[in-house]
Amino acid sequence: MKLSFIKETPLKVPYTTANVIGMLVNRLTAMLDELADNRPIVVVCIGTDRSTGDSLGPLIGTNLSKYRSPHFSLFGTLENPVHAMNLDDTLIEINRRFHKPFVIGIDACLGQVASVGSIQVGVGPVRPGAGVNKDLPPVGDVHITGIVNVGGFMEYFVLQNTRLHLVMKMSDIISLSLFTAIANHAHLSNGSALEQTAASDTI
């Protein structure tokens, strides 16, 4: 069943919400089932380990790398981050290696005081560097962002002085939710393929 409503209603949920992982898994699974359409899934985690607030993406990438999943390809970890200096080259490599990749862009962002600690999931790309006035290419068919601190004033200083506890808690939640959603999607896709095979065998 197509869930086209997801295109109009991005999800925004505080990381402290009860069942936050279930909410994220449900939304991400629905997005993958509607939009991925058997394309190779590529996860791009943007950020740098040189800034506490901006390390959300690389932390998520490092968490995801531990699963060693065959169901997605990963760019951006603490060891090999994807950041302003190599983002263009990374996107070129992705488009060279994969045919019509379905890209999930992940990044930290700044927002209003009341939104700090919220996780956002939506259709369309993440726009890295927007919070610090950098002109970087948009990334992703869908995006996941975590609001790690307050925007609007001395953004570089704010990112440097973001609590590591907050960033790590959010990275744990996002990485587990995304891995579970991709695993669900792969299981459902394989299940439908198996059902079609079984049906053809009985004809």
Short mmCIF file of C-alpha atoms in Angstrom, two decimals:
data_model
loop_
_atom_site.label_atom_id
_atom_site.label_comp_id
_atom_site.label_asym_id
_atom_site.label_seq_id
_atom_site.Cartn_x
_atom_site.Cartn_y
_atom_site.Cartn_z
CA MET A 1 0.00 0.00 0.00
CA LYS A 2 1.35 3.39 -0.96
CA LEU A 3 1.63 5.86 1.90
CA SER A 4 1.87 9.10 -0.03
CA PHE A 5 0.97 11.13 3.08
CA ILE A 6 4.56 10.79 4.23
CA LYS A 7 5.62 13.29 1.59
CA GLU A 8 3.54 16.01 3.18
CA THR A 9 4.06 15.18 6.85
CA PRO A 10 7.68 14.99 7.99
CA LEU A 11 8.15 13.41 11.41
CA LYS A 12 9.69 15.42 14.23
CA VAL A 13 9.99 13.72 17.62
CA PRO A 14 12.07 14.44 20.78
CA TYR A 15 14.57 11.68 21.49
CA THR A 16 13.13 11.34 25.00
CA THR A 17 9.67 10.40 23.69
CA ALA A 18 8.36 7.03 24.81
CA ASN A 19 8.63 4.51 21.94
CA VAL A 20 10.68 6.96 19.88
CA ILE A 21 12.47 4.06 18.17
CA GLY A 22 9.18 2.43 17.20
CA MET A 23 7.92 5.71 15.74
CA LEU A 24 11.09 6.21 13.72
CA VAL A 25 11.19 2.60 12.52
CA ASN A 26 7.57 2.76 11.34
CA ARG A 27 8.10 5.99 9.43
CA LEU A 28 11.42 4.95 7.89
CA THR A 29 10.11 1.53 6.88
CA ALA A 30 7.10 3.16 5.19
CA MET A 31 9.38 5.59 3.35
CA LEU A 32 11.68 2.82 2.17
CA ASP A 33 8.79 0.66 1.01
CA GLU A 34 7.23 3.53 -0.94
CA LEU A 35 10.31 5.23 -2.32
CA ALA A 36 13.31 2.88 -2.47
CA ASP A 37 11.76 0.66 -5.18
CA ASN A 38 14.56 -1.97 -5.29
CA ARG A 39 17.26 0.68 -5.69
CA PRO A 40 20.53 0.16 -3.79
CA ILE A 41 20.30 1.91 -0.42
CA VAL A 42 23.20 4.24 0.40
CA VAL A 43 23.48 5.96 3.79
CA VAL A 44 25.55 9.16 3.91
CA CYS A 45 26.37 10.37 7.43
CA ILE A 46 27.68 13.93 7.25
CA GLY A 47 29.78 15.70 9.88
CA THR A 48 33.15 15.75 11.59
CA ASP A 49 34.60 14.29 14.77
CA ARG A 50 36.38 17.61 15.39
CA SER A 51 33.19 19.23 16.71
CA THR A 52 30.96 17.71 19.37
CA GLY A 53 27.71 18.93 17.83
CA ASP A 54 28.74 18.06 14.30
CA SER A 55 29.80 14.53 15.25
CA LEU A 56 26.22 13.18 15.20
CA GLY A 57 26.54 11.90 11.61
CA PRO A 58 29.92 10.17 12.03
CA LEU A 59 28.75 8.58 15.31
CA ILE A 60 25.66 7.18 13.54
CA GLY A 61 27.87 5.92 10.70
CA THR A 62 30.22 4.19 13.13
CA ASN A 63 27.26 2.56 14.91
CA LEU A 64 25.81 1.37 11.59
CA SER A 65 29.16 -0.01 10.43
CA LYS A 66 29.16 -2.46 13.35
CA TYR A 67 26.16 -4.29 11.88
CA ARG A 68 28.09 -5.16 8.69
CA SER A 69 24.77 -5.31 6.86
CA PRO A 70 24.61 -6.35 3.20
CA HIS A 71 21.39 -4.36 2.75
CA PHE A 72 22.96 -0.88 2.53
CA SER A 73 26.24 0.86 1.74
CA LEU A 74 27.65 3.41 4.16
CA PHE A 75 29.65 6.59 3.84
CA GLY A 76 30.74 8.68 6.84
CA THR A 77 32.17 7.32 10.10
CA LEU A 78 34.36 8.68 12.89
CA GLU A 79 37.37 7.11 11.17
CA ASN A 80 36.43 8.28 7.66
CA PRO A 81 34.04 11.22 7.99
CA VAL A 82 32.15 12.88 5.15
CA HIS A 83 32.43 16.66 5.56
CA ALA A 84 32.66 19.91 3.64
CA MET A 85 36.09 19.10 2.19
CA ASN A 86 35.19 15.74 0.64
CA LEU A 87 31.41 15.83 0.18
CA ASP A 88 31.53 16.56 -3.55
CA ASP A 89 33.98 13.70 -4.17
CA THR A 90 31.87 11.34 -2.04
CA LEU A 91 28.72 12.08 -4.04
CA ILE A 92 30.62 11.57 -7.31
CA GLU A 93 31.88 8.20 -6.04
CA ILE A 94 28.37 7.12 -4.98
CA ASN A 95 26.91 7.92 -8.40
CA ARG A 96 29.81 6.15 -10.10
CA ARG A 97 29.49 2.97 -7.99
CA PHE A 98 25.72 2.62 -7.77
CA HIS A 99 22.95 2.62 -10.38
CA LYS A 100 20.14 4.96 -9.29
CA PRO A 101 21.04 4.80 -5.60
CA PHE A 102 18.42 5.59 -2.96
CA VAL A 103 20.36 7.94 -0.70
CA ILE A 104 19.55 8.59 2.96
CA GLY A 105 21.24 11.80 4.11
CA ILE A 106 21.99 12.19 7.82
CA ASP A 107 23.30 15.31 9.54
CA ALA A 108 23.18 17.37 12.72
CA CYS A 109 21.40 20.70 12.64
CA LEU A 110 20.64 23.69 14.84
CA GLY A 111 17.16 24.89 15.74
CA GLN A 112 14.97 26.63 18.27
CA VAL A 113 15.44 26.06 21.99
CA ALA A 114 12.26 23.97 22.27
CA SER A 115 13.39 21.70 19.42
CA VAL A 116 16.82 20.74 20.76
CA GLY A 117 16.95 16.98 21.08
CA SER A 118 14.38 16.39 18.34
CA ILE A 119 14.92 13.92 15.51
CA GLN A 120 13.45 14.78 12.10
CA VAL A 121 12.67 12.41 9.23
CA GLY A 122 11.37 13.62 5.88
CA VAL A 123 11.36 13.28 2.12
CA GLY A 124 13.94 15.33 0.27
CA PRO A 125 17.61 16.07 0.86
CA VAL A 126 19.46 17.29 3.90
CA ARG A 127 21.26 20.58 3.29
CA PRO A 128 24.61 20.30 5.06
CA GLY A 129 26.32 23.49 6.12
CA ALA A 130 23.15 25.59 5.98
CA GLY A 131 23.32 26.31 9.71
CA VAL A 132 26.84 27.72 9.41
CA ASN A 133 26.33 29.50 6.08
CA LYS A 134 28.27 27.02 3.94
CA ASP A 135 27.17 26.39 0.37
CA LEU A 136 27.30 22.61 0.03
CA PRO A 137 25.35 20.26 -2.27
CA PRO A 138 22.10 18.78 -0.94
CA VAL A 139 22.28 15.10 -0.02
CA GLY A 140 19.64 12.40 -0.10
CA ASP A 141 16.29 11.28 -1.45
CA VAL A 142 15.20 11.35 2.20
CA HIS A 143 16.84 12.85 5.25
CA ILE A 144 17.29 12.25 8.96
CA THR A 145 18.48 15.16 11.07
CA GLY A 146 19.06 15.65 14.77
CA ILE A 147 18.70 19.10 16.32
CA VAL A 148 21.69 19.20 18.64
CA ASN A 149 21.69 22.82 19.79
CA VAL A 150 20.29 26.32 19.33
CA GLY A 151 20.82 28.15 16.04
CA GLY A 152 20.93 31.80 15.09
CA PHE A 153 24.02 33.03 16.94
CA MET A 154 27.72 32.04 16.84
CA GLU A 155 26.93 28.68 15.21
CA TYR A 156 30.50 27.34 15.18
CA PHE A 157 30.89 28.08 18.89
CA VAL A 158 27.51 26.50 19.64
CA LEU A 159 28.42 23.31 17.77
CA GLN A 160 31.74 23.09 19.59
CA ASN A 161 29.95 23.42 22.94
CA THR A 162 27.18 20.87 22.41
CA ARG A 163 26.82 18.16 25.06
CA LEU A 164 28.34 14.86 23.97
CA HIS A 165 25.73 12.97 26.03
CA LEU A 166 22.91 14.40 23.90
CA VAL A 167 24.68 13.64 20.64
CA MET A 168 25.50 10.06 21.65
CA LYS A 169 21.96 9.33 22.85
CA MET A 170 20.50 10.64 19.60
CA SER A 171 23.05 8.73 17.51
CA ASP A 172 22.17 5.46 19.28
CA ILE A 173 18.46 5.96 18.65
CA ILE A 174 18.84 6.99 15.01
CA SER A 175 21.28 4.23 14.09
CA LEU A 176 19.18 1.47 15.69
CA SER A 177 15.98 2.82 14.13
CA LEU A 178 17.49 3.10 10.65
CA PHE A 179 19.13 -0.32 10.76
CA THR A 180 15.85 -1.90 11.90
CA ALA A 181 13.86 -0.12 9.18
CA ILE A 182 16.30 -1.22 6.45
CA ALA A 183 16.23 -4.79 7.77
CA ASN A 184 12.42 -4.70 7.77
CA HIS A 185 12.39 -3.37 4.22
CA ALA A 186 14.84 -6.04 3.04
CA HIS A 187 12.78 -8.76 4.73
CA LEU A 188 9.54 -7.52 3.19
CA SER A 189 11.12 -7.18 -0.25
CA ASN A 190 12.61 -10.67 -0.07
CA GLY A 191 9.34 -12.03 1.28
CA SER A 192 7.32 -10.67 -1.63
CA ALA A 193 9.91 -12.01 -4.08
CA LEU A 194 9.70 -15.43 -2.45
CA GLU A 195 5.91 -15.33 -2.58
CA GLN A 196 6.01 -14.49 -6.29
CA THR A 197 8.45 -17.35 -6.92
CA ALA A 198 6.29 -19.79 -4.98
CA ALA A 199 3.19 -18.65 -6.90
CA SER A 200 4.92 -19.11 -10.26
CA ASP A 201 6.04 -22.60 -9.23
CA THR A 202 2.45 -23.67 -8.62
CA ILE A 203 1.19 -22.59 -12.04
#
